[in-house]
Each structure stands twice: as C-alpha cells, then as structure tokens.
Amino acid sequence: MSVSSVKEEQGKIVIALEGDIDLENAGEVRKALLANLKQKKDLLIDLSAVTYIDSSGIASLVEGLQVARKQKNELSLVSVSIRARRVLELARLDKVFTIHADVAAALAARP
C-alpha cells in the first residue's frame, strides 16, 4: 500500500504515504497527487512511513510539484523518512522541494 490517508487540515490536503514507493505502485501515488491537485489546494505529502522510494516514485512527486506550481499551488514534503531523504539528497531534489519537519510546522509556515 502506498497512500495510507488523505485528509484536509487548515485548507491544505495532507496525503500520507507508506511502505515502498516503487515502479509497482508509483502510479497509485501519481493518481492520488493529481486527483487531489484538481481541488486547487496546497498539498502536504507525509513521507514519515515511507520505507523505500525509487526513481518512479520520485518522478511521481516531481510531476505533482510541476502541476502544483503551474496552477499556483504549493506541494511540500513533510516528515521525510531517512531513507526517502537520502534518495532526495542524491538526486539533489532536497533543494527543489520545500521540506518541513512535520505537518504542524508546514501548517504554521504559510497562511
């Protein structure tokens, strides 16, 4: 399973991902991101329970970020697990994505 929950907090949509995000289930993540972006709200992607992410998972996140920016919304990562952070750092995407320590910090960061 990849998408464990989707909820709204303070006008932002929080999508919690879990487990492995790889070629097998990156499509599910992509669909969830794009479907929720249609609501024209900022997204917070919780990666605290992600145990592994490969290039297809990263590609889904990048596509979501591009769509969010195009429609003038934010897509931020929160509670990034150590394993996911390593992959983001290797790809230098830790400089591209806004990353918050947790959901509370992300909600406090921007009105």
PDB file of N, CA and C in Angstrom, residues 9-104:
ATOM      1  N   GLU A   9      -6.438  19.652   6.351  1.00  0.00           N
ATOM      2  CA  GLU A   9      -6.130  20.371   7.579  1.00  0.00           C
ATOM      3  C   GLU A   9      -5.839  21.816   7.237  1.00  0.00           C
ATOM      4  N   GLN A  10      -6.585  22.712   7.853  1.00  0.00           N
ATOM      5  CA  GLN A  10      -6.407  24.157   7.660  1.00  0.00           C
ATOM      6  C   GLN A  10      -6.342  24.549   6.177  1.00  0.00           C
ATOM      7  N   GLY A  11      -7.214  23.946   5.383  1.00  0.00           N
ATOM      8  CA  GLY A  11      -7.299  24.297   3.971  1.00  0.00           C
ATOM      9  C   GLY A  11      -6.251  23.655   3.081  1.00  0.00           C
ATOM     10  N   LYS A  12      -5.422  22.812   3.656  1.00  0.00           N
ATOM     11  CA  LYS A  12      -4.408  22.099   2.865  1.00  0.00           C
ATOM     12  C   LYS A  12      -4.723  20.608   2.901  1.00  0.00           C
ATOM     13  N   ILE A  13      -4.391  19.919   1.839  1.00  0.00           N
ATOM     14  CA  ILE A  13      -4.630  18.486   1.772  1.00  0.00           C
ATOM     15  C   ILE A  13      -3.359  17.766   2.188  1.00  0.00           C
ATOM     16  N   VAL A  14      -3.500  16.875   3.171  1.00  0.00           N
ATOM     17  CA  VAL A  14      -2.367  16.095   3.663  1.00  0.00           C
ATOM     18  C   VAL A  14      -2.515  14.670   3.142  1.00  0.00           C
ATOM     19  N   ILE A  15      -1.546  14.237   2.352  1.00  0.00           N
ATOM     20  CA  ILE A  15      -1.552  12.874   1.810  1.00  0.00           C
ATOM     21  C   ILE A  15      -0.414  12.123   2.484  1.00  0.00           C
ATOM     22  N   ALA A  16      -0.771  11.093   3.244  1.00  0.00           N
ATOM     23  CA  ALA A  16       0.242  10.281   3.916  1.00  0.00           C
ATOM     24  C   ALA A  16       0.557   9.067   3.059  1.00  0.00           C
ATOM     25  N   LEU A  17       1.835   8.878   2.777  1.00  0.00           N
ATOM     26  CA  LEU A  17       2.294   7.725   2.003  1.00  0.00           C
ATOM     27  C   LEU A  17       3.002   6.767   2.936  1.00  0.00           C
ATOM     28  N   GLU A  18       2.987   5.466   2.572  1.00  0.00           N
ATOM     29  CA  GLU A  18       3.666   4.497   3.426  1.00  0.00           C
ATOM     30  C   GLU A  18       4.213   3.350   2.602  1.00  0.00           C
ATOM     31  N   GLY A  19       5.175   2.652   3.207  1.00  0.00           N
ATOM     32  CA  GLY A  19       5.752   1.477   2.572  1.00  0.00           C
ATOM     33  C   GLY A  19       6.694   1.842   1.443  1.00  0.00           C
ATOM     34  N   ASP A  20       6.785   0.942   0.475  1.00  0.00           N
ATOM     35  CA  ASP A  20       7.659   1.133  -0.673  1.00  0.00           C
ATOM     36  C   ASP A  20       6.923   1.900  -1.767  1.00  0.00           C
ATOM     37  N   ILE A  21       7.574   2.914  -2.309  1.00  0.00           N
ATOM     38  CA  ILE A  21       7.023   3.628  -3.449  1.00  0.00           C
ATOM     39  C   ILE A  21       7.970   3.339  -4.601  1.00  0.00           C
ATOM     40  N   ASP A  22       7.575   2.361  -5.401  1.00  0.00           N
ATOM     41  CA  ASP A  22       8.425   1.891  -6.488  1.00  0.00           C
ATOM     42  C   ASP A  22       7.603   1.750  -7.760  1.00  0.00           C
ATOM     43  N   LEU A  23       8.200   1.169  -8.764  1.00  0.00           N
ATOM     44  CA  LEU A  23       7.538   1.033 -10.056  1.00  0.00           C
ATOM     45  C   LEU A  23       6.160   0.382  -9.939  1.00  0.00           C
ATOM     46  N   GLU A  24       6.032  -0.558  -9.018  1.00  0.00           N
ATOM     47  CA  GLU A  24       4.779  -1.293  -8.852  1.00  0.00           C
ATOM     48  C   GLU A  24       3.621  -0.400  -8.404  1.00  0.00           C
ATOM     49  N   ASN A  25       3.896   0.575  -7.543  1.00  0.00           N
ATOM     50  CA  ASN A  25       2.787   1.370  -7.015  1.00  0.00           C
ATOM     51  C   ASN A  25       2.951   2.884  -7.161  1.00  0.00           C
ATOM     52  N   ALA A  26       3.952   3.336  -7.896  1.00  0.00           N
ATOM     53  CA  ALA A  26       4.124   4.776  -8.114  1.00  0.00           C
ATOM     54  C   ALA A  26       2.928   5.365  -8.859  1.00  0.00           C
ATOM     55  N   GLY A  27       2.289   4.561  -9.702  1.00  0.00           N
ATOM     56  CA  GLY A  27       1.100   5.027 -10.426  1.00  0.00           C
ATOM     57  C   GLY A  27      -0.029   5.407  -9.483  1.00  0.00           C
ATOM     58  N   GLU A  28      -0.179   4.639  -8.411  1.00  0.00           N
ATOM     59  CA  GLU A  28      -1.205   4.931  -7.404  1.00  0.00           C
ATOM     60  C   GLU A  28      -0.902   6.277  -6.727  1.00  0.00           C
ATOM     61  N   VAL A  29       0.362   6.512  -6.422  1.00  0.00           N
ATOM     62  CA  VAL A  29       0.773   7.780  -5.811  1.00  0.00           C
ATOM     63  C   VAL A  29       0.508   8.927  -6.786  1.00  0.00           C
ATOM     64  N   ARG A  30       0.890   8.736  -8.034  1.00  0.00           N
ATOM     65  CA  ARG A  30       0.691   9.759  -9.068  1.00  0.00           C
ATOM     66  C   ARG A  30      -0.786  10.114  -9.179  1.00  0.00           C
ATOM     67  N   LYS A  31      -1.651   9.080  -9.262  1.00  0.00           N
ATOM     68  CA  LYS A  31      -3.091   9.321  -9.382  1.00  0.00           C
ATOM     69  C   LYS A  31      -3.621  10.104  -8.190  1.00  0.00           C
ATOM     70  N   ALA A  32      -3.179   9.742  -6.992  1.00  0.00           N
ATOM     71  CA  ALA A  32      -3.643  10.423  -5.776  1.00  0.00           C
ATOM     72  C   ALA A  32      -3.209  11.888  -5.772  1.00  0.00           C
ATOM     73  N   LEU A  33      -1.967  12.148  -6.169  1.00  0.00           N
ATOM     74  CA  LEU A  33      -1.475  13.529  -6.201  1.00  0.00           C
ATOM     75  C   LEU A  33      -2.265  14.355  -7.214  1.00  0.00           C
ATOM     76  N   LEU A  34      -2.382  13.846  -8.425  1.00  0.00           N
ATOM     77  CA  LEU A  34      -3.054  14.601  -9.485  1.00  0.00           C
ATOM     78  C   LEU A  34      -4.538  14.799  -9.181  1.00  0.00           C
ATOM     79  N   ALA A  35      -5.189  13.786  -8.621  1.00  0.00           N
ATOM     80  CA  ALA A  35      -6.611  13.913  -8.280  1.00  0.00           C
ATOM     81  C   ALA A  35      -6.817  14.987  -7.214  1.00  0.00           C
ATOM     82  N   ASN A  36      -5.948  15.011  -6.220  1.00  0.00           N
ATOM     83  CA  ASN A  36      -6.092  15.995  -5.156  1.00  0.00           C
ATOM     84  C   ASN A  36      -5.685  17.395  -5.609  1.00  0.00           C
ATOM     85  N   LEU A  37      -4.769  17.492  -6.548  1.00  0.00           N
ATOM     86  CA  LEU A  37      -4.385  18.800  -7.080  1.00  0.00           C
ATOM     87  C   LEU A  37      -5.541  19.452  -7.840  1.00  0.00           C
ATOM     88  N   LYS A  38      -6.473  18.642  -8.332  1.00  0.00           N
ATOM     89  CA  LYS A  38      -7.632  19.199  -9.042  1.00  0.00           C
ATOM     90  C   LYS A  38      -8.484  20.069  -8.124  1.00  0.00           C
ATOM     91  N   GLN A  39      -8.325  19.911  -6.816  1.00  0.00           N
ATOM     92  CA  GLN A  39      -9.079  20.725  -5.858  1.00  0.00           C
ATOM     93  C   GLN A  39      -8.470  22.121  -5.711  1.00  0.00           C
ATOM     94  N   LYS A  40      -7.329  22.353  -6.390  1.00  0.00           N
ATOM     95  CA  LYS A  40      -6.659  23.672  -6.374  1.00  0.00           C
ATOM     96  C   LYS A  40      -6.274  24.102  -4.960  1.00  0.00           C
ATOM     97  N   LYS A  41      -5.840  23.148  -4.158  1.00  0.00           N
ATOM     98  CA  LYS A  41      -5.369  23.437  -2.798  1.00  0.00           C
ATOM     99  C   LYS A  41      -3.922  22.995  -2.665  1.00  0.00           C
ATOM    100  N   ASP A  42      -3.239  23.559  -1.669  1.00  0.00           N
ATOM    101  CA  ASP A  42      -1.866  23.160  -1.404  1.00  0.00           C
ATOM    102  C   ASP A  42      -1.845  21.729  -0.875  1.00  0.00           C
ATOM    103  N   LEU A  43      -0.804  20.984  -1.257  1.00  0.00           N
ATOM    104  CA  LEU A  43      -0.647  19.605  -0.790  1.00  0.00           C
ATOM    105  C   LEU A  43       0.547  19.485   0.134  1.00  0.00           C
ATOM    106  N   LEU A  44       0.376  18.704   1.183  1.00  0.00           N
ATOM    107  CA  LEU A  44       1.468  18.310   2.059  1.00  0.00           C
ATOM    108  C   LEU A  44       1.595  16.797   1.924  1.00  0.00           C
ATOM    109  N   ILE A  45       2.761  16.334   1.526  1.00  0.00           N
ATOM    110  CA  ILE A  45       2.977  14.905   1.328  1.00  0.00           C
ATOM    111  C   ILE A  45       3.790  14.374   2.512  1.00  0.00           C
ATOM    112  N   ASP A  46       3.153  13.556   3.335  1.00  0.00           N
ATOM    113  CA  ASP A  46       3.783  12.995   4.533  1.00  0.00           C
ATOM    114  C   ASP A  46       4.534  11.717   4.152  1.00  0.00           C
ATOM    115  N   LEU A  47       5.849  11.766   4.286  1.00  0.00           N
ATOM    116  CA  LEU A  47       6.689  10.620   3.913  1.00  0.00           C
ATOM    117  C   LEU A  47       7.270   9.905   5.133  1.00  0.00           C
ATOM    118  N   SER A  48       6.694  10.117   6.310  1.00  0.00           N
ATOM    119  CA  SER A  48       7.258   9.541   7.534  1.00  0.00           C
ATOM    120  C   SER A  48       7.248   8.014   7.538  1.00  0.00           C
ATOM    121  N   ALA A  49       6.273   7.402   6.864  1.00  0.00           N
ATOM    122  CA  ALA A  49       6.162   5.938   6.875  1.00  0.00           C
ATOM    123  C   ALA A  49       6.680   5.292   5.586  1.00  0.00           C
ATOM    124  N   VAL A  50       7.399   6.070   4.771  1.00  0.00           N
ATOM    125  CA  VAL A  50       7.947   5.528   3.525  1.00  0.00           C
ATOM    126  C   VAL A  50       9.257   4.811   3.841  1.00  0.00           C
ATOM    127  N   THR A  51       9.305   3.524   3.480  1.00  0.00           N
ATOM    128  CA  THR A  51      10.497   2.717   3.768  1.00  0.00           C
ATOM    129  C   THR A  51      11.465   2.676   2.595  1.00  0.00           C
ATOM    130  N   TYR A  52      10.952   2.955   1.384  1.00  0.00           N
ATOM    131  CA  TYR A  52      11.786   2.904   0.179  1.00  0.00           C
ATOM    132  C   TYR A  52      11.105   3.725  -0.896  1.00  0.00           C
ATOM    133  N   ILE A  53      11.897   4.458  -1.668  1.00  0.00           N
ATOM    134  CA  ILE A  53      11.348   5.172  -2.821  1.00  0.00           C
ATOM    135  C   ILE A  53      12.371   5.086  -3.947  1.00  0.00           C
ATOM    136  N   ASP A  54      11.898   4.733  -5.145  1.00  0.00           N
ATOM    137  CA  ASP A  54      12.812   4.639  -6.288  1.00  0.00           C
ATOM    138  C   ASP A  54      12.530   5.786  -7.259  1.00  0.00           C
ATOM    139  N   SER A  55      13.175   5.735  -8.396  1.00  0.00           N
ATOM    140  CA  SER A  55      13.068   6.836  -9.357  1.00  0.00           C
ATOM    141  C   SER A  55      11.639   7.030  -9.857  1.00  0.00           C
ATOM    142  N   SER A  56      10.864   5.967  -9.954  1.00  0.00           N
ATOM    143  CA  SER A  56       9.478   6.129 -10.408  1.00  0.00           C
ATOM    144  C   SER A  56       8.646   6.851  -9.347  1.00  0.00           C
ATOM    145  N   GLY A  57       8.925   6.581  -8.092  1.00  0.00           N
ATOM    146  CA  GLY A  57       8.248   7.292  -7.008  1.00  0.00           C
ATOM    147  C   GLY A  57       8.636   8.754  -6.987  1.00  0.00           C
ATOM    148  N   ILE A  58       9.928   9.012  -7.173  1.00  0.00           N
ATOM    149  CA  ILE A  58      10.422  10.387  -7.237  1.00  0.00           C
ATOM    150  C   ILE A  58       9.787  11.114  -8.422  1.00  0.00           C
ATOM    151  N   ALA A  59       9.677  10.428  -9.552  1.00  0.00           N
ATOM    152  CA  ALA A  59       9.073  11.032 -10.748  1.00  0.00           C
ATOM    153  C   ALA A  59       7.624  11.446 -10.469  1.00  0.00           C
ATOM    154  N   SER A  60       6.891  10.637  -9.720  1.00  0.00           N
ATOM    155  CA  SER A  60       5.505  10.981  -9.376  1.00  0.00           C
ATOM    156  C   SER A  60       5.462  12.246  -8.526  1.00  0.00           C
ATOM    157  N   LEU A  61       6.383  12.359  -7.567  1.00  0.00           N
ATOM    158  CA  LEU A  61       6.437  13.552  -6.721  1.00  0.00           C
ATOM    159  C   LEU A  61       6.797  14.791  -7.546  1.00  0.00           C
ATOM    160  N   VAL A  62       7.775  14.637  -8.441  1.00  0.00           N
ATOM    161  CA  VAL A  62       8.198  15.764  -9.284  1.00  0.00           C
ATOM    162  C   VAL A  62       7.052  16.209 -10.200  1.00  0.00           C
ATOM    163  N   GLU A  63       6.343  15.253 -10.779  1.00  0.00           N
ATOM    164  CA  GLU A  63       5.208  15.612 -11.632  1.00  0.00           C
ATOM    165  C   GLU A  63       4.153  16.372 -10.837  1.00  0.00           C
ATOM    166  N   GLY A  64       3.881  15.888  -9.626  1.00  0.00           N
ATOM    167  CA  GLY A  64       2.930  16.590  -8.761  1.00  0.00           C
ATOM    168  C   GLY A  64       3.383  18.005  -8.461  1.00  0.00           C
ATOM    169  N   LEU A  65       4.671  18.181  -8.203  1.00  0.00           N
ATOM    170  CA  LEU A  65       5.229  19.505  -7.933  1.00  0.00           C
ATOM    171  C   LEU A  65       5.062  20.422  -9.140  1.00  0.00           C
ATOM    172  N   GLN A  66       5.317  19.901 -10.323  1.00  0.00           N
ATOM    173  CA  GLN A  66       5.188  20.704 -11.545  1.00  0.00           C
ATOM    174  C   GLN A  66       3.742  21.153 -11.768  1.00  0.00           C
ATOM    175  N   VAL A  67       2.807  20.237 -11.563  1.00  0.00           N
ATOM    176  CA  VAL A  67       1.387  20.565 -11.734  1.00  0.00           C
ATOM    177  C   VAL A  67       0.976  21.603 -10.684  1.00  0.00           C
ATOM    178  N   ALA A  68       1.406  21.410  -9.450  1.00  0.00           N
ATOM    179  CA  ALA A  68       1.062  22.357  -8.382  1.00  0.00           C
ATOM    180  C   ALA A  68       1.579  23.752  -8.721  1.00  0.00           C
ATOM    181  N   ARG A  69       2.820  23.831  -9.150  1.00  0.00           N
ATOM    182  CA  ARG A  69       3.401  25.146  -9.484  1.00  0.00           C
ATOM    183  C   ARG A  69       2.674  25.798 -10.656  1.00  0.00           C
ATOM    184  N   LYS A  70       2.312  24.983 -11.637  1.00  0.00           N
ATOM    185  CA  LYS A  70       1.619  25.508 -12.812  1.00  0.00           C
ATOM    186  C   LYS A  70       0.292  26.148 -12.417  1.00  0.00           C
ATOM    187  N   GLN A  71      -0.388  25.557 -11.439  1.00  0.00           N
ATOM    188  CA  GLN A  71      -1.685  26.104 -11.017  1.00  0.00           C
ATOM    189  C   GLN A  71      -1.545  26.997  -9.782  1.00  0.00           C
ATOM    190  N   LYS A  72      -0.330  27.402  -9.474  1.00  0.00           N
ATOM    191  CA  LYS A  72      -0.047  28.351  -8.382  1.00  0.00           C
ATOM    192  C   LYS A  72      -0.391  27.797  -7.005  1.00  0.00           C
ATOM    193  N   ASN A  73      -0.186  26.502  -6.815  1.00  0.00           N
ATOM    194  CA  ASN A  73      -0.342  25.881  -5.506  1.00  0.00           C
ATOM    195  C   ASN A  73       1.014  25.391  -5.033  1.00  0.00           C
ATOM    196  N   GLU A  74       1.075  25.066  -3.760  1.00  0.00           N
ATOM    197  CA  GLU A  74       2.299  24.524  -3.175  1.00  0.00           C
ATOM    198  C   GLU A  74       2.167  23.010  -3.036  1.00  0.00           C
ATOM    199  N   LEU A  75       3.280  22.322  -3.204  1.00  0.00           N
ATOM    200  CA  LEU A  75       3.366  20.903  -2.871  1.00  0.00           C
ATOM    201  C   LEU A  75       4.633  20.792  -2.041  1.00  0.00           C
ATOM    202  N   SER A  76       4.459  20.452  -0.765  1.00  0.00           N
ATOM    203  CA  SER A  76       5.584  20.347   0.155  1.00  0.00           C
ATOM    204  C   SER A  76       5.663  18.940   0.710  1.00  0.00           C
ATOM    205  N   LEU A  77       6.875  18.547   1.091  1.00  0.00           N
ATOM    206  CA  LEU A  77       7.091  17.254   1.723  1.00  0.00           C
ATOM    207  C   LEU A  77       7.227  17.473   3.223  1.00  0.00           C
ATOM    208  N   VAL A  78       6.642  16.572   4.006  1.00  0.00           N
ATOM    209  CA  VAL A  78       6.738  16.675   5.463  1.00  0.00           C
ATOM    210  C   VAL A  78       7.165  15.338   6.059  1.00  0.00           C
ATOM    211  N   SER A  79       7.817  15.428   7.197  1.00  0.00           N
ATOM    212  CA  SER A  79       8.239  14.237   7.956  1.00  0.00           C
ATOM    213  C   SER A  79       8.931  13.217   7.055  1.00  0.00           C
ATOM    214  N   VAL A  80       9.901  13.669   6.289  1.00  0.00           N
ATOM    215  CA  VAL A  80      10.569  12.793   5.322  1.00  0.00           C
ATOM    216  C   VAL A  80      11.415  11.761   6.059  1.00  0.00           C
ATOM    217  N   SER A  81      11.148  10.483   5.793  1.00  0.00           N
ATOM    218  CA  SER A  81      11.912   9.408   6.433  1.00  0.00           C
ATOM    219  C   SER A  81      13.375   9.475   5.996  1.00  0.00           C
ATOM    220  N   ILE A  82      14.246   8.898   6.782  1.00  0.00           N
ATOM    221  CA  ILE A  82      15.683   8.927   6.482  1.00  0.00           C
ATOM    222  C   ILE A  82      15.971   8.319   5.113  1.00  0.00           C
ATOM    223  N   ARG A  83      15.346   7.196   4.819  1.00  0.00           N
ATOM    224  CA  ARG A  83      15.597   6.527   3.527  1.00  0.00           C
ATOM    225  C   ARG A  83      15.130   7.379   2.355  1.00  0.00           C
ATOM    226  N   ALA A  84      13.954   7.977   2.485  1.00  0.00           N
ATOM    227  CA  ALA A  84      13.439   8.833   1.404  1.00  0.00           C
ATOM    228  C   ALA A  84      14.309  10.079   1.270  1.00  0.00           C
ATOM    229  N   ARG A  85      14.758  10.623   2.399  1.00  0.00           N
ATOM    230  CA  ARG A  85      15.595  11.831   2.356  1.00  0.00           C
ATOM    231  C   ARG A  85      16.908  11.552   1.621  1.00  0.00           C
ATOM    232  N   ARG A  86      17.488  10.371   1.840  1.00  0.00           N
ATOM    233  CA  ARG A  86      18.739  10.014   1.157  1.00  0.00           C
ATOM    234  C   ARG A  86      18.566  10.049  -0.362  1.00  0.00           C
ATOM    235  N   VAL A  87      17.467   9.482  -0.833  1.00  0.00           N
ATOM    236  CA  VAL A  87      17.205   9.454  -2.280  1.00  0.00           C
ATOM    237  C   VAL A  87      17.010  10.879  -2.799  1.00  0.00           C
ATOM    238  N   LEU A  88      16.251  11.685  -2.063  1.00  0.00           N
ATOM    239  CA  LEU A  88      16.037  13.078  -2.472  1.00  0.00           C
ATOM    240  C   LEU A  88      17.360  13.841  -2.520  1.00  0.00           C
ATOM    241  N   GLU A  89      18.211  13.598  -1.529  1.00  0.00           N
ATOM    242  CA  GLU A  89      19.511  14.285  -1.491  1.00  0.00           C
ATOM    243  C   GLU A  89      20.415  13.831  -2.637  1.00  0.00           C
ATOM    244  N   LEU A  90      20.412  12.538  -2.935  1.00  0.00           N
ATOM    245  CA  LEU A  90      21.232  12.034  -4.040  1.00  0.00           C
ATOM    246  C   LEU A  90      20.824  12.676  -5.369  1.00  0.00           C
ATOM    247  N   ALA A  91      19.539  12.872  -5.538  1.00  0.00           N
ATOM    248  CA  ALA A  91      19.027  13.483  -6.767  1.00  0.00           C
ATOM    249  C   ALA A  91      19.024  15.014  -6.680  1.00  0.00           C
ATOM    250  N   ARG A  92      19.497  15.524  -5.551  1.00  0.00           N
ATOM    251  CA  ARG A  92      19.523  16.972  -5.273  1.00  0.00           C
ATOM    252  C   ARG A  92      18.128  17.585  -5.271  1.00  0.00           C
ATOM    253  N   LEU A  93      17.129  16.763  -5.033  1.00  0.00           N
ATOM    254  CA  LEU A  93      15.757  17.263  -5.005  1.00  0.00           C
ATOM    255  C   LEU A  93      15.387  17.850  -3.647  1.00  0.00           C
ATOM    256  N   ASP A  94      16.268  17.655  -2.660  1.00  0.00           N
ATOM    257  CA  ASP A  94      16.032  18.294  -1.365  1.00  0.00           C
ATOM    258  C   ASP A  94      16.137  19.815  -1.500  1.00  0.00           C
ATOM    259  N   LYS A  95      16.747  20.269  -2.597  1.00  0.00           N
ATOM    260  CA  LYS A  95      16.861  21.705  -2.876  1.00  0.00           C
ATOM    261  C   LYS A  95      15.671  22.200  -3.707  1.00  0.00           C
ATOM    262  N   VAL A  96      14.939  21.280  -4.320  1.00  0.00           N
ATOM    263  CA  VAL A  96      13.816  21.635  -5.198  1.00  0.00           C
ATOM    264  C   VAL A  96      12.504  21.654  -4.412  1.00  0.00           C
ATOM    265  N   PHE A  97      12.301  20.637  -3.581  1.00  0.00           N
ATOM    266  CA  PHE A  97      11.080  20.546  -2.783  1.00  0.00           C
ATOM    267  C   PHE A  97      11.221  21.359  -1.504  1.00  0.00           C
ATOM    268  N   THR A  98      10.123  21.947  -1.060  1.00  0.00           N
ATOM    269  CA  THR A  98      10.072  22.523   0.272  1.00  0.00           C
ATOM    270  C   THR A  98       9.845  21.344   1.221  1.00  0.00           C
ATOM    271  N   ILE A  99      10.697  21.225   2.232  1.00  0.00           N
ATOM    272  CA  ILE A  99      10.608  20.108   3.174  1.00  0.00           C
ATOM    273  C   ILE A  99      10.424  20.671   4.581  1.00  0.00           C
ATOM    274  N   HIS A 100       9.386  20.194   5.259  1.00  0.00           N
ATOM    275  CA  HIS A 100       9.090  20.614   6.633  1.00  0.00           C
ATOM    276  C   HIS A 100       9.302  19.435   7.581  1.00  0.00           C
ATOM    277  N   ALA A 101       9.625  19.754   8.822  1.00  0.00           N
ATOM    278  CA  ALA A 101       9.879  18.709   9.825  1.00  0.00           C
ATOM    279  C   ALA A 101       8.643  17.845  10.063  1.00  0.00           C
ATOM    280  N   ASP A 102       7.467  18.474  10.089  1.00  0.00           N
ATOM    281  CA  ASP A 102       6.227  17.721  10.298  1.00  0.00           C
ATOM    282  C   ASP A 102       5.045  18.547   9.784  1.00  0.00           C
ATOM    283  N   VAL A 103       3.852  17.983   9.892  1.00  0.00           N
ATOM    284  CA  VAL A 103       2.656  18.649   9.373  1.00  0.00           C
ATOM    285  C   VAL A 103       2.410  19.956  10.109  1.00  0.00           C
ATOM    286  N   ALA A 104       2.584  19.968  11.425  1.00  0.00           N
ATOM    287  CA  ALA A 104       2.364  21.184  12.206  1.00  0.00           C
ATOM    288  C   ALA A 104       3.275  22.316  11.742  1.00  0.00           C
TER     289      ALA A 104
END
